[in-house]
Coordinates of C-alpha atoms and ligand atoms in Angstrom, one line a residue:
M228 CA -116.9 -56.7 -208.4
A229 CA -115.4 -59.3 -206.1
Q230 CA -115.2 -61.6 -209.1
R231 CA -113.2 -59.0 -211.0
A232 CA -110.7 -58.3 -208.3
K233 CA -109.8 -62.0 -208.1
K234 CA -108.7 -62.2 -211.7
S235 CA -105.0 -61.8 -212.4
R236 CA -104.2 -58.3 -213.4
S237 CA -102.4 -57.6 -216.6
G238 CA -100.3 -54.5 -216.7
Y239 CA -97.2 -53.0 -218.1
V240 CA -94.2 -52.0 -216.2
C241 CA -91.0 -50.1 -217.2
N242 CA -87.9 -52.1 -216.5
A243 CA -85.8 -48.9 -216.2
C244 CA -87.8 -46.9 -213.6
G245 CA -90.4 -49.4 -212.3
A246 CA -93.3 -47.2 -213.3
Q247 CA -96.6 -48.9 -214.0
Q248 CA -98.2 -48.1 -217.3
P249 CA -101.8 -48.8 -218.5
K250 CA -100.6 -49.8 -222.0
W251 CA -97.5 -50.7 -223.9
S252 CA -95.5 -48.0 -225.7
G253 CA -92.0 -47.8 -227.2
Q254 CA -90.8 -45.2 -224.8
C255 CA -91.6 -44.9 -221.1
P256 CA -93.6 -41.7 -220.5
D257 CA -92.1 -41.5 -217.0
C258 CA -88.3 -41.9 -217.5
G259 CA -88.0 -41.7 -221.2
A260 CA -86.2 -45.0 -221.6
W261 CA -86.7 -46.8 -224.9
N262 CA -87.9 -50.3 -225.3
S263 CA -88.1 -50.9 -221.5
I264 CA -91.8 -51.5 -221.1
E265 CA -92.9 -55.1 -220.8
E266 CA -96.2 -56.8 -220.0
T267 CA -96.6 -58.3 -216.5
R268 CA -99.4 -60.8 -215.9
A269 CA -99.1 -60.3 -212.2
P270 CA -101.6 -62.1 -210.0
V271 CA -102.7 -59.8 -207.1
P272 CA -99.6 -59.9 -205.0
P273 CA -100.0 -62.4 -202.2
A274 CA -98.7 -59.8 -199.9
I275 CA -101.9 -57.8 -200.4
R276 CA -104.1 -60.8 -200.4
R277 CA -102.8 -61.8 -197.0
G278 CA -102.9 -58.4 -195.5
G279 CA -99.5 -56.8 -195.7
Y280 CA -95.9 -57.7 -194.8
A281 CA -96.1 -57.8 -191.1
G282 CA -97.7 -61.2 -191.3
G283 CA -101.2 -59.9 -190.9
A284 CA -102.0 -62.5 -188.3
D285 CA -103.6 -60.1 -185.9
P286 CA -106.2 -57.8 -187.4
R287 CA -107.1 -56.1 -184.1
V288 CA -107.0 -52.3 -183.7
H289 CA -104.7 -51.3 -180.9
V290 CA -104.4 -48.1 -178.9
L291 CA -100.8 -47.0 -179.4
S292 CA -100.1 -46.2 -175.8
D293 CA -101.1 -49.8 -174.8
V294 CA -98.7 -51.4 -177.2
S295 CA -95.5 -52.0 -175.3
P296 CA -92.4 -51.3 -177.4
E297 CA -90.6 -54.5 -178.2
Q298 CA -87.0 -54.5 -177.5
T299 CA -85.2 -55.0 -180.8
V300 CA -82.8 -57.8 -180.4
R301 CA -79.5 -56.9 -181.9
A302 CA -76.7 -59.3 -182.6
P303 CA -73.3 -57.9 -183.6
S304 CA -72.2 -59.1 -187.0
G305 CA -68.6 -59.5 -186.0
I306 CA -67.6 -56.7 -188.4
G307 CA -67.6 -53.4 -186.5
E308 CA -67.9 -51.1 -189.5
L309 CA -70.9 -53.1 -190.8
D310 CA -72.5 -53.0 -187.4
R311 CA -72.0 -49.2 -187.4
V312 CA -74.0 -48.7 -190.6
L313 CA -76.6 -51.2 -189.4
G314 CA -77.1 -49.0 -186.3
G315 CA -75.4 -51.4 -183.9
G316 CA -75.9 -54.9 -185.2
L317 CA -78.3 -57.2 -187.0
V318 CA -81.9 -56.8 -186.0
Q319 CA -83.9 -60.1 -186.0
G320 CA -86.5 -60.2 -188.7
S321 CA -85.1 -57.2 -190.5
V322 CA -84.4 -57.1 -194.2
V323 CA -81.2 -55.3 -195.3
L324 CA -80.6 -54.4 -198.9
I325 CA -77.0 -53.9 -200.0
G326 CA -76.7 -52.1 -203.3
G327 CA -73.6 -51.2 -205.3
D328 CA -71.9 -51.5 -208.7
P329 CA -70.9 -55.0 -209.8
G330 CA -67.5 -56.0 -208.6
I331 CA -67.4 -53.5 -205.8
G332 CA -67.3 -56.1 -203.0
K333 CA -70.8 -56.9 -201.9
S334 CA -70.3 -60.7 -202.1
T335 CA -67.0 -60.4 -200.4
L336 CA -68.4 -58.4 -197.5
L337 CA -71.3 -60.7 -197.0
L338 CA -69.2 -63.8 -197.1
Q339 CA -66.9 -62.3 -194.5
A340 CA -69.9 -61.4 -192.4
C341 CA -71.3 -64.9 -192.8
A342 CA -68.1 -66.4 -191.5
A343 CA -68.0 -64.0 -188.6
L344 CA -71.7 -64.7 -187.8
S345 CA -71.6 -68.4 -188.2
G346 CA -69.9 -68.7 -184.8
H347 CA -73.1 -67.9 -183.0
E348 CA -75.8 -67.9 -185.7
S349 CA -76.9 -70.4 -188.3
V350 CA -76.2 -68.9 -191.7
L351 CA -77.6 -69.8 -195.1
Y352 CA -75.9 -68.2 -198.1
V353 CA -77.9 -68.4 -201.3
S354 CA -75.8 -67.8 -204.4
G355 CA -77.6 -67.3 -207.6
E356 CA -74.6 -65.9 -209.4
E357 CA -71.7 -68.1 -208.4
S358 CA -71.4 -71.9 -208.2
P359 CA -70.6 -73.4 -204.8
Q360 CA -67.1 -74.0 -206.2
Q361 CA -66.6 -70.3 -206.9
V362 CA -67.9 -69.3 -203.5
S363 CA -65.6 -71.9 -201.9
L364 CA -62.6 -70.6 -203.8
R365 CA -63.4 -67.1 -202.5
A366 CA -63.8 -68.3 -199.0
H367 CA -60.4 -70.1 -199.3
R368 CA -58.8 -67.0 -200.6
L369 CA -60.2 -65.0 -197.8
G370 CA -59.0 -67.6 -195.3
L371 CA -62.5 -67.9 -193.8
A372 CA -63.7 -70.5 -191.4
A373 CA -66.2 -72.0 -193.8
E374 CA -67.3 -75.2 -191.9
R375 CA -70.5 -73.6 -190.5
I376 CA -71.7 -71.6 -193.5
R377 CA -74.3 -73.5 -195.4
L378 CA -74.5 -72.8 -199.1
L379 CA -77.3 -73.1 -201.6
A380 CA -77.0 -72.4 -205.3
E381 CA -80.6 -71.8 -206.4
T382 CA -82.5 -69.1 -208.2
C383 CA -86.2 -70.0 -207.7
V384 CA -87.5 -68.0 -204.8
E385 CA -90.1 -70.6 -203.9
R386 CA -87.5 -73.3 -203.6
V387 CA -85.1 -71.0 -201.7
L388 CA -87.9 -70.3 -199.2
G389 CA -88.7 -74.0 -199.1
V390 CA -85.1 -74.8 -198.2
A391 CA -85.0 -71.9 -195.7
A392 CA -88.2 -73.2 -194.0
A393 CA -86.5 -76.6 -193.5
E394 CA -83.1 -75.3 -192.5
K395 CA -84.4 -72.4 -190.3
P396 CA -81.3 -70.2 -190.6
G397 CA -81.0 -67.2 -188.3
V398 CA -79.4 -65.2 -191.2
L399 CA -80.3 -65.6 -194.8
V400 CA -78.2 -64.1 -197.5
I401 CA -79.5 -63.7 -201.1
D402 CA -76.8 -63.0 -203.6
S403 CA -78.3 -61.4 -205.7
I404 CA -81.9 -60.5 -205.8
Q405 CA -81.6 -59.9 -209.6
T406 CA -80.9 -63.6 -210.2
L407 CA -84.1 -64.8 -208.4
F408 CA -87.4 -65.5 -210.1
A409 CA -90.8 -66.3 -208.8
E410 CA -92.5 -69.2 -210.6
E411 CA -95.9 -67.5 -210.9
L412 CA -94.5 -64.7 -213.1
S413 CA -93.5 -65.2 -216.7
S414 CA -91.0 -62.3 -217.1
A415 CA -87.3 -62.9 -217.0
P416 CA -85.2 -62.8 -213.8
G417 CA -83.9 -59.4 -213.1
S418 CA -87.0 -57.6 -214.5
V419 CA -88.8 -55.2 -212.2
S420 CA -91.8 -57.5 -211.6
Q421 CA -89.6 -60.5 -210.8
V422 CA -87.3 -58.5 -208.5
R423 CA -90.3 -57.0 -206.7
E424 CA -92.2 -60.3 -206.3
S425 CA -89.1 -62.2 -205.1
A426 CA -88.3 -59.5 -202.6
A427 CA -91.9 -59.3 -201.4
Q428 CA -91.8 -63.1 -200.7
L429 CA -88.5 -62.8 -198.9
V430 CA -89.6 -59.8 -196.8
R431 CA -92.7 -61.7 -195.8
Y432 CA -90.6 -64.7 -194.8
A433 CA -88.3 -62.6 -192.8
K434 CA -91.1 -61.0 -190.8
Q435 CA -92.9 -64.3 -190.2
T436 CA -89.9 -66.2 -189.0
D437 CA -87.8 -63.5 -187.4
T438 CA -85.0 -64.2 -189.8
T439 CA -82.5 -61.5 -190.7
V440 CA -82.3 -61.4 -194.5
F441 CA -79.6 -59.7 -196.6
L442 CA -80.4 -58.9 -200.2
V443 CA -77.7 -58.0 -202.6
G444 CA -78.8 -55.7 -205.4
H445 CA -76.6 -54.7 -208.3
V446 CA -76.8 -51.1 -209.5
T447 CA -76.6 -51.3 -213.2
K448 CA -74.9 -48.8 -215.4
E449 CA -78.0 -46.8 -216.0
G450 CA -78.2 -46.4 -212.2
A451 CA -81.3 -48.1 -211.2
L452 CA -82.6 -50.6 -213.8
A453 CA -84.7 -53.2 -211.9
G454 CA -82.2 -52.7 -209.2
P455 CA -82.0 -51.7 -205.6
R456 CA -84.1 -48.6 -206.2
V457 CA -87.3 -50.4 -206.8
L458 CA -86.9 -52.3 -203.5
E459 CA -85.9 -49.4 -201.2
H460 CA -89.5 -49.0 -199.8
M461 CA -89.9 -52.7 -199.1
V462 CA -86.9 -53.3 -196.9
D463 CA -85.9 -52.0 -193.5
T464 CA -82.4 -50.9 -194.2
V465 CA -80.7 -49.9 -197.4
L466 CA -76.9 -49.8 -197.6
Y467 CA -75.0 -48.6 -200.6
F468 CA -71.4 -49.5 -201.5
E469 CA -69.4 -46.6 -202.9
G470 CA -65.9 -46.4 -204.1
E471 CA -63.8 -44.9 -206.9
P472 CA -62.5 -47.3 -209.5
G473 CA -58.8 -47.8 -208.9
S474 CA -59.0 -46.8 -205.2
P475 CA -58.9 -49.6 -202.6
H476 CA -61.3 -47.8 -200.3
R477 CA -64.9 -48.8 -200.1
L478 CA -67.5 -46.8 -198.3
V479 CA -70.7 -48.4 -197.1
R480 CA -73.4 -45.8 -196.5
S481 CA -76.8 -46.4 -194.9
V482 CA -79.4 -44.4 -196.8
K483 CA -82.4 -45.8 -195.0
N484 CA -82.6 -47.5 -191.7
R485 CA -85.7 -48.3 -189.6
F486 CA -83.4 -49.3 -186.8
G487 CA -80.8 -46.7 -186.7
A488 CA -79.3 -43.4 -188.0
V489 CA -79.0 -42.8 -191.7
N490 CA -76.0 -41.5 -193.5
E491 CA -73.8 -43.6 -191.2
L492 CA -70.6 -44.5 -193.0
G493 CA -68.6 -47.7 -192.8
V494 CA -65.1 -47.6 -194.3
F495 CA -63.3 -50.5 -195.7
A496 CA -60.2 -51.1 -197.8
M497 CA -60.2 -53.9 -200.4
T498 CA -57.0 -56.0 -200.0
D499 CA -55.9 -59.3 -201.3
K500 CA -57.4 -60.8 -198.1
G501 CA -60.8 -59.3 -198.7
L502 CA -62.3 -56.2 -197.1
R503 CA -60.4 -54.8 -194.1
Q504 CA -62.1 -52.4 -191.8
V505 CA -60.7 -48.9 -191.5
T506 CA -61.6 -47.8 -188.1
N507 CA -59.7 -44.5 -188.3
P508 CA -60.8 -43.0 -191.7
S509 CA -59.3 -39.6 -191.1
A510 CA -55.8 -41.1 -191.2
I511 CA -56.3 -42.6 -194.7
F512 CA -58.2 -39.8 -196.4
L513 CA -55.7 -37.1 -195.5
S514 CA -52.9 -37.3 -198.0
R515 CA -49.8 -36.3 -196.2
H516 CA -47.8 -33.8 -198.3
D517 CA -44.3 -33.2 -197.0
R518 CA -44.6 -29.5 -197.5
P519 CA -47.6 -27.2 -197.9
V520 CA -49.1 -27.2 -201.4
P521 CA -51.4 -24.6 -203.0
G522 CA -55.1 -25.6 -203.5
S523 CA -55.2 -28.1 -200.7
V524 CA -57.4 -27.7 -197.6
V525 CA -58.3 -30.1 -194.8
L526 CA -62.0 -30.3 -194.3
I527 CA -63.6 -31.7 -191.1
T528 CA -66.7 -33.4 -192.4
R529 CA -69.1 -35.5 -190.6
E530 CA -70.6 -38.7 -191.8
G531 CA -73.5 -40.1 -189.7
T532 CA -72.2 -40.0 -186.1
R533 CA -68.5 -39.8 -186.9
P534 CA -66.4 -36.7 -187.7
M535 CA -63.8 -37.3 -190.4
L536 CA -60.9 -35.3 -191.8
V537 CA -60.7 -35.3 -195.6
E538 CA -58.5 -33.3 -198.0
V539 CA -60.3 -31.0 -200.5
Q540 CA -58.2 -30.0 -203.5
A541 CA -58.8 -27.4 -206.1
L542 CA -57.0 -26.5 -209.3
V543 CA -57.7 -23.1 -210.8
D544 CA -56.2 -22.4 -214.2
Q545 CA -56.5 -19.9 -217.1
S546 CA -59.2 -21.2 -219.3
P547 CA -58.9 -21.4 -223.1
L548 CA -62.7 -21.8 -223.4
A549 CA -65.4 -19.3 -223.8
N550 CA -67.3 -21.2 -221.1
P551 CA -64.7 -22.1 -218.5
R552 CA -65.1 -25.5 -216.9
R553 CA -66.4 -26.1 -213.4
V554 CA -65.7 -29.7 -212.4
A555 CA -66.4 -31.2 -209.0
V556 CA -65.5 -34.7 -208.1
G557 CA -66.9 -35.9 -204.7
L558 CA -68.7 -32.6 -204.3
E559 CA -71.7 -31.0 -205.8
Q560 CA -71.2 -29.4 -209.2
N561 CA -74.0 -26.8 -208.8
R562 CA -72.8 -25.9 -205.4
L563 CA -69.3 -25.2 -206.8
A564 CA -70.8 -22.8 -209.4
M565 CA -72.9 -21.1 -206.7
L566 CA -69.9 -20.7 -204.3
L567 CA -67.8 -19.2 -207.1
A568 CA -70.5 -16.6 -207.6
V569 CA -70.4 -15.8 -203.8
L570 CA -66.7 -15.6 -203.9
H571 CA -66.9 -13.0 -206.7
R572 CA -69.7 -11.0 -205.2
H573 CA -68.6 -11.0 -201.5
G574 CA -64.9 -11.9 -201.7
G575 CA -64.1 -9.7 -204.6
V576 CA -62.3 -12.5 -206.5
S577 CA -63.6 -13.3 -210.0
M578 CA -63.0 -16.6 -211.8
F579 CA -64.9 -16.0 -215.0
D580 CA -61.9 -16.7 -217.2
Q581 CA -60.6 -19.6 -215.1
D582 CA -61.2 -23.3 -215.2
V583 CA -62.0 -24.6 -211.7
F584 CA -61.6 -28.2 -210.8
A585 CA -62.4 -29.5 -207.3
N586 CA -61.8 -33.0 -205.8
V587 CA -62.1 -34.8 -202.5
V588 CA -59.2 -37.1 -202.0
G589 CA -59.7 -40.8 -201.5
G590 CA -63.0 -41.1 -203.5
V591 CA -65.1 -39.8 -200.6
R592 CA -68.3 -38.1 -201.5
V593 CA -69.1 -35.1 -199.3
T594 CA -72.7 -33.9 -199.6
E595 CA -73.0 -31.7 -196.6
T596 CA -72.8 -27.9 -196.8
A597 CA -70.0 -27.8 -194.2
A598 CA -67.6 -28.3 -197.1
D599 CA -68.4 -24.8 -198.6
L600 CA -65.8 -22.8 -196.8
A601 CA -63.0 -25.4 -197.3
L602 CA -63.8 -25.6 -201.0
L603 CA -63.6 -21.8 -201.4
L604 CA -60.4 -21.5 -199.5
A605 CA -58.9 -24.3 -201.6
V606 CA -60.0 -22.5 -204.8
L607 CA -58.5 -19.3 -203.5
S608 CA -55.3 -20.9 -202.5
S609 CA -54.8 -22.4 -205.9
Y610 CA -55.8 -19.2 -207.7
R611 CA -53.3 -17.2 -205.7
D612 CA -50.7 -20.1 -205.8
Q613 CA -50.4 -19.6 -202.0
P614 CA -50.4 -22.8 -199.9
L615 CA -52.3 -22.8 -196.6
P616 CA -50.7 -24.1 -193.5
M617 CA -50.7 -27.9 -193.3
D618 CA -52.0 -27.9 -189.8
L619 CA -55.1 -25.9 -190.7
A620 CA -58.6 -27.5 -190.7
V621 CA -61.7 -25.8 -192.0
F622 CA -65.5 -26.3 -192.0
G623 CA -68.5 -24.0 -192.4
E624 CA -71.4 -23.3 -194.7
V625 CA -71.3 -20.3 -197.0
G626 CA -74.6 -18.4 -197.5
L627 CA -75.5 -16.5 -200.6
S628 CA -74.9 -13.2 -198.8
G629 CA -71.4 -14.2 -198.0
E630 CA -72.1 -15.1 -194.4
I631 CA -70.5 -18.2 -192.8
R632 CA -73.2 -20.3 -191.2
P633 CA -72.8 -22.8 -188.4
V634 CA -73.1 -26.5 -189.1
P635 CA -74.2 -29.3 -186.7
N636 CA -71.7 -30.8 -184.2
G637 CA -69.0 -28.2 -184.3
P638 CA -67.2 -29.2 -181.0
D639 CA -67.1 -32.8 -182.2
R640 CA -65.4 -31.8 -185.4
L641 CA -62.9 -29.6 -183.7
R642 CA -61.9 -32.4 -181.3
E643 CA -61.4 -34.7 -184.2
A644 CA -59.1 -32.1 -185.8
A645 CA -57.1 -31.7 -182.7
K646 CA -56.8 -35.5 -182.3
H647 CA -55.2 -35.7 -185.8
G648 CA -52.6 -33.1 -185.1
M649 CA -54.3 -30.0 -186.5
R650 CA -53.3 -26.8 -184.7
R651 CA -55.4 -24.2 -186.3
A652 CA -59.1 -24.1 -187.4
I653 CA -61.2 -21.6 -189.3
V654 CA -64.8 -22.2 -188.4
P655 CA -68.2 -20.5 -188.1
K656 CA -68.4 -18.3 -185.0
A657 CA -71.4 -20.1 -183.6
N658 CA -69.6 -23.4 -183.8
V659 CA -66.9 -22.5 -181.4
P660 CA -67.2 -24.2 -178.0
K661 CA -67.1 -22.0 -174.9
G662 CA -64.0 -23.5 -173.4
G663 CA -62.2 -23.8 -176.7
V664 CA -60.4 -27.0 -177.6
P665 CA -57.1 -28.0 -176.1
D666 CA -54.1 -27.5 -178.5
L667 CA -56.2 -25.9 -181.2
E668 CA -56.1 -22.3 -182.1
I669 CA -59.6 -21.5 -183.3
Q670 CA -60.4 -18.5 -185.6
P671 CA -64.1 -17.9 -185.6
V672 CA -65.5 -16.1 -188.7
L673 CA -68.8 -14.5 -189.5
S674 CA -68.3 -13.7 -193.2
L675 CA -66.4 -14.9 -196.2
R676 CA -64.4 -11.6 -196.3
E677 CA -63.3 -12.1 -192.8
A678 CA -62.2 -15.7 -193.6
I679 CA -60.2 -14.5 -196.6
E680 CA -58.6 -11.6 -194.8
G681 CA -57.7 -13.8 -191.9
L682 CA -55.6 -16.1 -194.0
Ligands
LIG953 P1 -67.2 -59.0 -205.2 O1 -67.5 -59.2 -203.8 O2 -67.3 -60.3 -206.1 O3 -68.2 -57.9 -205.9 P2 -69.8 -57.9 -206.0 O4 -70.3 -59.0 -205.3 O5 -70.1 -56.6 -205.5 O6 -70.0 -57.9 -207.5 O7 -65.8 -58.3 -205.4 C1 -65.0 -58.7 -206.4 C2 -63.9 -57.7 -206.6 O8 -63.1 -57.6 -205.4 C3 -63.0 -58.3 -207.6 O9 -62.8 -57.3 -208.6 C4 -61.8 -58.7 -207.0 C5 -61.8 -58.0 -205.7 N1 -61.3 -58.8 -204.6 C6 -60.1 -58.4 -204.0 O10 -59.4 -57.5 -204.4 N2 -59.6 -59.2 -202.9 C7 -60.3 -60.2 -202.5 O11 -59.8 -60.9 -201.5 C8 -61.5 -60.6 -203.1 C9 -62.3 -61.7 -202.6 C10 -62.0 -59.8 -204.1
LIG954 MG1 -71.2 -60.7 -206.2

């Protein structure tokens, strides 16, 4: 038995979803992708051999109450919005994965962070994608102080770790994980097994040496191919870059964080001098019309710990189709269909012969249910061609029986609205703070009908 376990294991892995298969086939049984399965002759991963990622130096069993909680040492990165999504700064020995579409700004952000960090930390930037000349060109363009950033163009993970062991950087940046390969594997760089093995070695290095490691991972057009998805469980923090093509705004969202809150949002704008922080996102996501327009409603949403004002727009138009279209950009499509049914049943307004388009301005994606009421009021406003007041802000979840349900952190949202010059708010009754909010006339509602009649 022991003899068997030592031998290298041969297996098959799907490059599209990362699923392990016992035998080769033309189509992956798990995700349905064609021609994506390849053989891996993976030795038993060293991580398992040596007893896990935490280093495995101490095999004693502890009593939890006897273990004193270690103070996590946090160092600010010098970029406030990045610190916000990291949960307050870089944690020593943590591994941060930054995913996003190619060209969205991952390298730019990390180079800027490196420059800011290099003042008080030693930084090693490993570029597998760009030559040192290209990185230097970028640093020049960004006007960064580059004299303390050390640069390595290398794609072999063993050699990267060899250099890192000699240089002992406090922060190690790998751009990108898809270009790295481990010598002991035969598959091509960027395949699932290579990406996993390279990441496993880097994670182990980070834990053993207390180095902060940033991994860049490209999301490919299929969404996940050998990309950040297969690494999410191995790293401490996962950040995703979002942004609409054509819009300068870039949102960095934390979707997993062992050292902080998830769903925290950092907002940047891409300029010709690199990424600029947007510390007051409400101001940029509200498009200021000079007069009220139908179909536009200001929503007070909340991303992570920060309330934010965004504009929800709807366009309702007579449909020439037998199946009218329901299109939602930045909002959930299914939820739009469901809300239209609620509007018909409990608001008495039917849209069965109307196309309905909904959009959140500025490329923001709103996933929380607090957007329901704002969306329905925008739809209604467009349908009736009646603008809502420009100083009105709205939030609230709409239930299937037409009730308006409270959402978390009502008072916070209302204060943000008042801060940005809103004078009226339609919100769920249970979200209204006892003392009210200065300068804000709050209209509490319990049902959709009440909200519609109150307009
Ligand atoms: P980059 O950081 O290279 O993207 P990624 O590493 O995620 O693939 O970003 C490149 C894009 O950003 C490119 O399309 C040009 C744009 N950009 C600017 O607009 N201004 C700048 O100062 C820089 C450096 C890049
Ligand atoms: Mg890049």
